[in-house]
mmCIF file of C-alpha atoms and ligand atoms in Angstrom:
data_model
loop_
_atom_site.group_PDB
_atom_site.id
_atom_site.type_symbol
_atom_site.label_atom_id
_atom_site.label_comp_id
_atom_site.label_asym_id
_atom_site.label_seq_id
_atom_site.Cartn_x
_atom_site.Cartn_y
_atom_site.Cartn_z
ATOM 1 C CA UNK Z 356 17.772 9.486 -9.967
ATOM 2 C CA UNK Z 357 14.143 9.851 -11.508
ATOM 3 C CA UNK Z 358 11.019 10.647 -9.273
ATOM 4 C CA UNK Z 359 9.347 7.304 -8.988
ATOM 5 C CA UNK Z 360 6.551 5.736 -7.728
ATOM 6 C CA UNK Z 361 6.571 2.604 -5.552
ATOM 7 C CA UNK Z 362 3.145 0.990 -5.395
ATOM 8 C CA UNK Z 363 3.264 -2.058 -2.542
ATOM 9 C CA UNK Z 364 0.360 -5.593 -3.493
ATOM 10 C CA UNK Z 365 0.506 -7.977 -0.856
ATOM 11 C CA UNK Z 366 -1.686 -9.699 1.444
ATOM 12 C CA UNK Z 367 -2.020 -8.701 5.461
ATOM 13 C CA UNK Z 368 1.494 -9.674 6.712
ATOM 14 C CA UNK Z 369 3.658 -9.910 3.334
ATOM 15 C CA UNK Z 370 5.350 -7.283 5.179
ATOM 16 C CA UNK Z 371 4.411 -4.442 3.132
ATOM 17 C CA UNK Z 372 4.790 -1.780 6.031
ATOM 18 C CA UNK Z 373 8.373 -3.149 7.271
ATOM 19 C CA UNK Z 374 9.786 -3.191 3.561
ATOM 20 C CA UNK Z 375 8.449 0.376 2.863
ATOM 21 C CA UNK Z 376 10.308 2.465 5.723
ATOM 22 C CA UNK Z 377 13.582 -0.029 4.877
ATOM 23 C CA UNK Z 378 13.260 1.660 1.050
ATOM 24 C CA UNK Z 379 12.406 4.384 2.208
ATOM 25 C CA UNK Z 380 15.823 4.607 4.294
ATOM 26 C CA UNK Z 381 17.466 3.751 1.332
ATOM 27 C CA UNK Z 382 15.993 6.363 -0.994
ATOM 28 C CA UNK Z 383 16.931 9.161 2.005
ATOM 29 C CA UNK Z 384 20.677 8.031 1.945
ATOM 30 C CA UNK Z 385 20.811 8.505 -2.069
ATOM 31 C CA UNK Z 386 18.390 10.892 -2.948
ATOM 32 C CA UNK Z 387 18.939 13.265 0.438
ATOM 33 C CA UNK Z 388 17.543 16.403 -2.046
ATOM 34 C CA UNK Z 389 14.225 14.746 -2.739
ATOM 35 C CA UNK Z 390 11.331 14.618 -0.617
ATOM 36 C CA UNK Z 391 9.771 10.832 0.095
ATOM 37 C CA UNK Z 392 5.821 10.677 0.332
ATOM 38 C CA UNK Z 393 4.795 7.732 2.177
ATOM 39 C CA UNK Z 394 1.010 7.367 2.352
ATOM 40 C CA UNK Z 395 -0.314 3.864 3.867
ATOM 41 C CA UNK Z 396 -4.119 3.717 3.934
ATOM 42 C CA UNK Z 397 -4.303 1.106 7.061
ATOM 43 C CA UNK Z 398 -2.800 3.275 8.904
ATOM 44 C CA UNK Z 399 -4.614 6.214 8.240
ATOM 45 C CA UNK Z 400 -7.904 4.035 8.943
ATOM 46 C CA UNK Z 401 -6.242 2.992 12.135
ATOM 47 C CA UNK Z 402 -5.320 6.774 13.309
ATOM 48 C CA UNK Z 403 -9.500 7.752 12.581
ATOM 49 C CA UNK Z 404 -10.208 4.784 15.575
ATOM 50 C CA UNK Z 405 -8.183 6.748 17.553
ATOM 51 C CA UNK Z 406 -9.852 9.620 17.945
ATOM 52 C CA UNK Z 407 -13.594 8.512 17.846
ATOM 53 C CA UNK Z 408 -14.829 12.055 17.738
ATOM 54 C CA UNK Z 409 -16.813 12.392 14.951
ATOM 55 C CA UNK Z 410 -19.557 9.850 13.562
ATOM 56 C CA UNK Z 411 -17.502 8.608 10.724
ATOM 57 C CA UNK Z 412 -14.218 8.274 13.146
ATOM 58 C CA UNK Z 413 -16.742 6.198 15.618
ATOM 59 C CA UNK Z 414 -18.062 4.298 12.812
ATOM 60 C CA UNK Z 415 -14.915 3.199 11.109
ATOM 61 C CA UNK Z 416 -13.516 2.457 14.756
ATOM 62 C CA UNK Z 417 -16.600 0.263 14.834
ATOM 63 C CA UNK Z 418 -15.922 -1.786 11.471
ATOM 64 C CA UNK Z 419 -11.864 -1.801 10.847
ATOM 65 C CA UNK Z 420 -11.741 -5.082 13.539
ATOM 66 C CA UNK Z 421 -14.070 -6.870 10.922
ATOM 67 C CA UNK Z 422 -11.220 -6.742 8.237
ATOM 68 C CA UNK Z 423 -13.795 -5.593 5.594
ATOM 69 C CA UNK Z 424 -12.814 -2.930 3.077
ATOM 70 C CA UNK Z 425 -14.360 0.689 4.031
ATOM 71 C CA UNK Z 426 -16.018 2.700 1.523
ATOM 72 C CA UNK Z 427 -14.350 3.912 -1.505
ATOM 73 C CA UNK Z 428 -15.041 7.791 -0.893
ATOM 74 C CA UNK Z 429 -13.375 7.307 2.122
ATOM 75 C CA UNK Z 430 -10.197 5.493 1.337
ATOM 76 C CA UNK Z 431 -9.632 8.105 -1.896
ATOM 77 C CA UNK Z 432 -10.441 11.226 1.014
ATOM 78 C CA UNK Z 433 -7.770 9.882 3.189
ATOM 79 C CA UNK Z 434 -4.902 9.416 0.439
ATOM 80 C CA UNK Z 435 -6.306 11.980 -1.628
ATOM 81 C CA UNK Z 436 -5.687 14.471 1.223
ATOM 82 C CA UNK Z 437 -2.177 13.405 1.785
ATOM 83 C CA UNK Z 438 -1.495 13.718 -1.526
ATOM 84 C CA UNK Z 439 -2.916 17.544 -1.957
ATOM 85 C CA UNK Z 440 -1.132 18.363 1.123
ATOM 86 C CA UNK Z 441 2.186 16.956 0.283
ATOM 87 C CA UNK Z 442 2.626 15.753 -3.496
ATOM 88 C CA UNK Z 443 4.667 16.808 -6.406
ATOM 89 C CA UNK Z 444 6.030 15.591 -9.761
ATOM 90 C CA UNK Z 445 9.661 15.944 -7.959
ATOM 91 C CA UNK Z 446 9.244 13.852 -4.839
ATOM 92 C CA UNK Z 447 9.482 9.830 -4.595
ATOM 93 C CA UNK Z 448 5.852 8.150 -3.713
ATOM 94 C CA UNK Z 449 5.830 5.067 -1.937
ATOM 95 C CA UNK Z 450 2.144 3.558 -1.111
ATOM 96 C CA UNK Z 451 0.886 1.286 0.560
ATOM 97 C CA UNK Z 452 -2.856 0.046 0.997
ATOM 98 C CA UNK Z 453 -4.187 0.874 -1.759
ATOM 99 C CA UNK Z 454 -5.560 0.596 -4.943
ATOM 100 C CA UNK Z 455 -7.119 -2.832 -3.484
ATOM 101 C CA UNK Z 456 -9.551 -3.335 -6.409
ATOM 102 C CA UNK Z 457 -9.237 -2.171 -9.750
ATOM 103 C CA UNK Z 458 -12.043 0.601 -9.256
ATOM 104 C CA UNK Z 459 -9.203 2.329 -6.867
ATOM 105 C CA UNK Z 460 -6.502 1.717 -9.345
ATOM 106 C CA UNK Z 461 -8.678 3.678 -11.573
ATOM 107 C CA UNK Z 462 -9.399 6.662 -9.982
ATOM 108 C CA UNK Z 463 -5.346 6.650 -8.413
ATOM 109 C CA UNK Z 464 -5.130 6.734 -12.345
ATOM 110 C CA UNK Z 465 -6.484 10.235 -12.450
ATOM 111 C CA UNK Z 466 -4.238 11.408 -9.495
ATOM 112 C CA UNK Z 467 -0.624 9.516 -11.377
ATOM 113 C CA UNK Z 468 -1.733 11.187 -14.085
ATOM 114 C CA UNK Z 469 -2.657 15.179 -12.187
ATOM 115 C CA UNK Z 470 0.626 14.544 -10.461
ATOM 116 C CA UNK Z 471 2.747 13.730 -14.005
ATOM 117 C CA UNK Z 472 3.597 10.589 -12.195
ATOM 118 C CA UNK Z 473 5.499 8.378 -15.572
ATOM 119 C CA UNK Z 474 7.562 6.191 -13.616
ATOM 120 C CA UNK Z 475 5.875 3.401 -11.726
ATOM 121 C CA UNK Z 476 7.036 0.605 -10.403
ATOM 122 C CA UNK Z 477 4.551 -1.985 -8.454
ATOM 123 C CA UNK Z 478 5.970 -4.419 -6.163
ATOM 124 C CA UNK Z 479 4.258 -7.385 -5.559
ATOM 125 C CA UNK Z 480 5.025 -9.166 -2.202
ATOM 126 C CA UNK Z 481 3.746 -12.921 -3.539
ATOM 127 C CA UNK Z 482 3.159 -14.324 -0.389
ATOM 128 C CA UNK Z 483 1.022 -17.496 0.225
ATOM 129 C CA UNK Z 484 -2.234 -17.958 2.372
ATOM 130 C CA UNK Z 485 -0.694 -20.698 4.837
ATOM 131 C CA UNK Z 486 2.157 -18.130 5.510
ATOM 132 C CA UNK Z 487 0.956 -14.970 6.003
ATOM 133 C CA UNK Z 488 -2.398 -16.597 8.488
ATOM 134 C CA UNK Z 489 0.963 -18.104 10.531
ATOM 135 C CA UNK Z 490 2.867 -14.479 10.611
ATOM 136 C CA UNK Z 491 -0.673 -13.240 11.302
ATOM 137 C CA UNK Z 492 -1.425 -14.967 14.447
ATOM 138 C CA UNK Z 493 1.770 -13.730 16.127
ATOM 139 C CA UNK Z 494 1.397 -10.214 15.288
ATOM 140 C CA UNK Z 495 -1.409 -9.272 18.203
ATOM 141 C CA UNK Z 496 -3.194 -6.272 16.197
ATOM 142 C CA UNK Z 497 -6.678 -5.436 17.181
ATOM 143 C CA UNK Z 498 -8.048 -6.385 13.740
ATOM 144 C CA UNK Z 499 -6.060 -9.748 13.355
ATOM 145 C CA UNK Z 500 -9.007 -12.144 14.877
ATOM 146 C CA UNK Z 501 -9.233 -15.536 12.854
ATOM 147 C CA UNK Z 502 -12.264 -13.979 11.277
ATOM 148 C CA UNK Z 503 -10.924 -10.664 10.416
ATOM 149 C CA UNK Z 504 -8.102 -12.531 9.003
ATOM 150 C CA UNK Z 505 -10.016 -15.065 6.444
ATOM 151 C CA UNK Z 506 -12.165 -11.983 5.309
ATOM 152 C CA UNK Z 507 -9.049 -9.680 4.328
ATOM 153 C CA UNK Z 508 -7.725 -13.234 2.442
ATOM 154 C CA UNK Z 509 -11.095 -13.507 0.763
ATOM 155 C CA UNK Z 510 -11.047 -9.663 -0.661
ATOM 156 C CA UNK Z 511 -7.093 -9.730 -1.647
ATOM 157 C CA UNK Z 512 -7.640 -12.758 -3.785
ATOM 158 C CA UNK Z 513 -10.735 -11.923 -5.584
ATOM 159 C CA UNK Z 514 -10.732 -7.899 -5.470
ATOM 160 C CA UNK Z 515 -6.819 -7.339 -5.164
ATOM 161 C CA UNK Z 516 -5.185 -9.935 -7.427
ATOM 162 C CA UNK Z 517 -6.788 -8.324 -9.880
ATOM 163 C CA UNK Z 518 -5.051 -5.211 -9.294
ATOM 164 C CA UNK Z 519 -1.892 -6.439 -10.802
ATOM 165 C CA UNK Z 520 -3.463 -7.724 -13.949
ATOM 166 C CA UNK Z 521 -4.590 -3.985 -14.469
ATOM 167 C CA UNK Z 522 -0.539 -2.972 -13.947
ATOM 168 C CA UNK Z 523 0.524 -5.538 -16.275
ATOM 169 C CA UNK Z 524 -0.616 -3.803 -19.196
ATOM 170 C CA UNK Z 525 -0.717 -0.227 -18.115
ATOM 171 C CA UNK Z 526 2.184 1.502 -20.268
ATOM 172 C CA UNK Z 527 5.471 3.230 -18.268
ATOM 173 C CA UNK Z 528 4.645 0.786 -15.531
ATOM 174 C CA UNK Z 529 7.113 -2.589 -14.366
ATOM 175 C CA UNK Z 530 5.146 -4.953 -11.910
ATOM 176 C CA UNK Z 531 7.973 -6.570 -10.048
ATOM 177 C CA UNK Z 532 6.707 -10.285 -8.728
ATOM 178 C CA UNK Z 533 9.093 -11.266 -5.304
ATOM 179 C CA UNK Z 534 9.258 -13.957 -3.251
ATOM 180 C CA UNK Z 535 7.439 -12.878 -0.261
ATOM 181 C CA UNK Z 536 8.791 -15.908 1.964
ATOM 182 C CA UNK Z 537 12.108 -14.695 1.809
ATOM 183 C CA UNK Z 538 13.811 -12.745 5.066
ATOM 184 C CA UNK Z 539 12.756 -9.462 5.792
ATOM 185 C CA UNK Z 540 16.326 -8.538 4.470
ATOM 186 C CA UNK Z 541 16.131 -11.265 1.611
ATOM 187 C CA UNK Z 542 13.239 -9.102 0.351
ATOM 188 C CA UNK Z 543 14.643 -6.088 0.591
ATOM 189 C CA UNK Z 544 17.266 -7.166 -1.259
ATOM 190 C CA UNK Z 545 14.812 -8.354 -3.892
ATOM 191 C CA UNK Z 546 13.206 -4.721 -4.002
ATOM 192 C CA UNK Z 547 16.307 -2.972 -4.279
ATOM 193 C CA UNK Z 548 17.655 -5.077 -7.076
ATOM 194 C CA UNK Z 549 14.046 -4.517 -8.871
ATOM 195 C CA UNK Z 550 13.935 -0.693 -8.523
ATOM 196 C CA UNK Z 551 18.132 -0.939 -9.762
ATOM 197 C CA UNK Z 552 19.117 0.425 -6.236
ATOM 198 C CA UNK Z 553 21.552 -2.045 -5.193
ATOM 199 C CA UNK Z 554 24.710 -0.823 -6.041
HETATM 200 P P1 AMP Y 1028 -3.985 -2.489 6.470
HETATM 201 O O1 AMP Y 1028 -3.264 -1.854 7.628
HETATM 202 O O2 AMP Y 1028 -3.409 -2.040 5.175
HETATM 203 O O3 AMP Y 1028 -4.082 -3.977 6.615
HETATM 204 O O4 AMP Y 1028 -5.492 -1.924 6.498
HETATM 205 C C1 AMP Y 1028 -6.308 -2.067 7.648
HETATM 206 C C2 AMP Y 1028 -7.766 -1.918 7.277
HETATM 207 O O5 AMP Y 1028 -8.007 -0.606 6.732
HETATM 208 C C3 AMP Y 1028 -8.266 -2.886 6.204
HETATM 209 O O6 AMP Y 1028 -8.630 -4.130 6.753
HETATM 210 C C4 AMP Y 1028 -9.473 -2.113 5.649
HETATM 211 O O7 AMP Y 1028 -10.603 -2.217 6.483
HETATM 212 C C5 AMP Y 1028 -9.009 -0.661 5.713
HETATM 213 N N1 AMP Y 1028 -8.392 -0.265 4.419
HETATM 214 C C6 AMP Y 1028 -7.065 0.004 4.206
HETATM 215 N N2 AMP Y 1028 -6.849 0.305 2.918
HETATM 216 C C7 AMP Y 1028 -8.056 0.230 2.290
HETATM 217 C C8 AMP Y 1028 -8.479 0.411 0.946
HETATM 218 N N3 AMP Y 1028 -7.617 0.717 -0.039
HETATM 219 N N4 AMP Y 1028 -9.814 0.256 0.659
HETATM 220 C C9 AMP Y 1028 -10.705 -0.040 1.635
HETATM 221 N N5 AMP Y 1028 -10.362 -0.259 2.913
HETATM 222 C C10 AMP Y 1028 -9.054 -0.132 3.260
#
């Protein structure tokens, strides 16, 4: 099997999180010799509220309930560090969060590229509004208030969307549209069938 990278577009609650660690399973059972780097933005954001020790861990602790999109400098810091710290051409890449506008895809451009990452595959978890604001309001995270909700809609459809457009006609890359309505193990299925996994 080939070193790839899994990039993961979907709105809040497309289930981006739950498919990951079920591929990620997957790639540990047929790949055992290869090391998996999983780097998921939102979470990272979440573990700087944690610790509210410096001014930017305070401040983001302030802001991630409002659903808005932090500062560039600090999204590319956070998966820019996991990436120096664990990242090479040999080891699978799954990721989650991010790019959400095509300014991020461009500068994760730069880091594909320093980490002679050719094989890219982009899953897109197509999941409509009316769905994911239902799986939303049973999932009882801090930042999922009605308002927090609408705003992360607003930015996925006009700064996100986007984002796929960009992978459409970037070269080595296959953008992989699913049916985000399916079961959690309907989708999986999808993803494994897309990355040619499912045998
Ligand atoms: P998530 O867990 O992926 O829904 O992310 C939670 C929150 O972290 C988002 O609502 C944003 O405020 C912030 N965040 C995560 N990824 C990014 C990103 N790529 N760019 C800017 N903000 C982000």
């Amino acid at each position: 099997m080939k070193a790839t990278t899994v990039i993961f577009i979907g709105p809040q609650g497309s289930g981006k999180g739950t498919q990951i660690e079920l591929l990620d399973k997957v790639l540990t059972e047929k790949d055992p010799l290869r090391r998996i780097v999983d780097i998921q933005t939102g979470r990272r954001f979440r573990a700087m509220t944690a610790k509210r020790e410096t001014y930017a861990e305070r401040k983001v602790s302030r802001t991630l309930d409002t659903g808005q999109l932090q500062p560039d400098f600090l999204t590319h810091l956070l998966w820019g560090q996991a990436m120096l710290e664990q990242l090479d051409p040999k080891s699978h890449l799954l990721v989650d969060g991010f790019p959400r506008t095509v300014a991020q895809a461009e500068v994760l451009e730069e880091a594909l590229d320093f980490f002679e990452r050719d094989n890219v595959h982009i899953i897109n978890l197509d999941t409509p509004e009316d769905v994911v604001r239902a799986r939303m309001k049973g999932r009882a995270r801090d930042d999922d208030t009605d308002e927090s909700i609408e705003t992360r809609l607003k930015w996925y459809r006009e700064d996100t969307l986007p984002v796929l457009d960009y992978y459409r006609v970037r070269p080595d890359t296959q953008v992989h549209d699913l049916d985000g309505t399916d079961t959690i193990e309907g989708v999986h299925s999808q993803i494994l069938k897309a990355l040619e996994l499912n045998d």
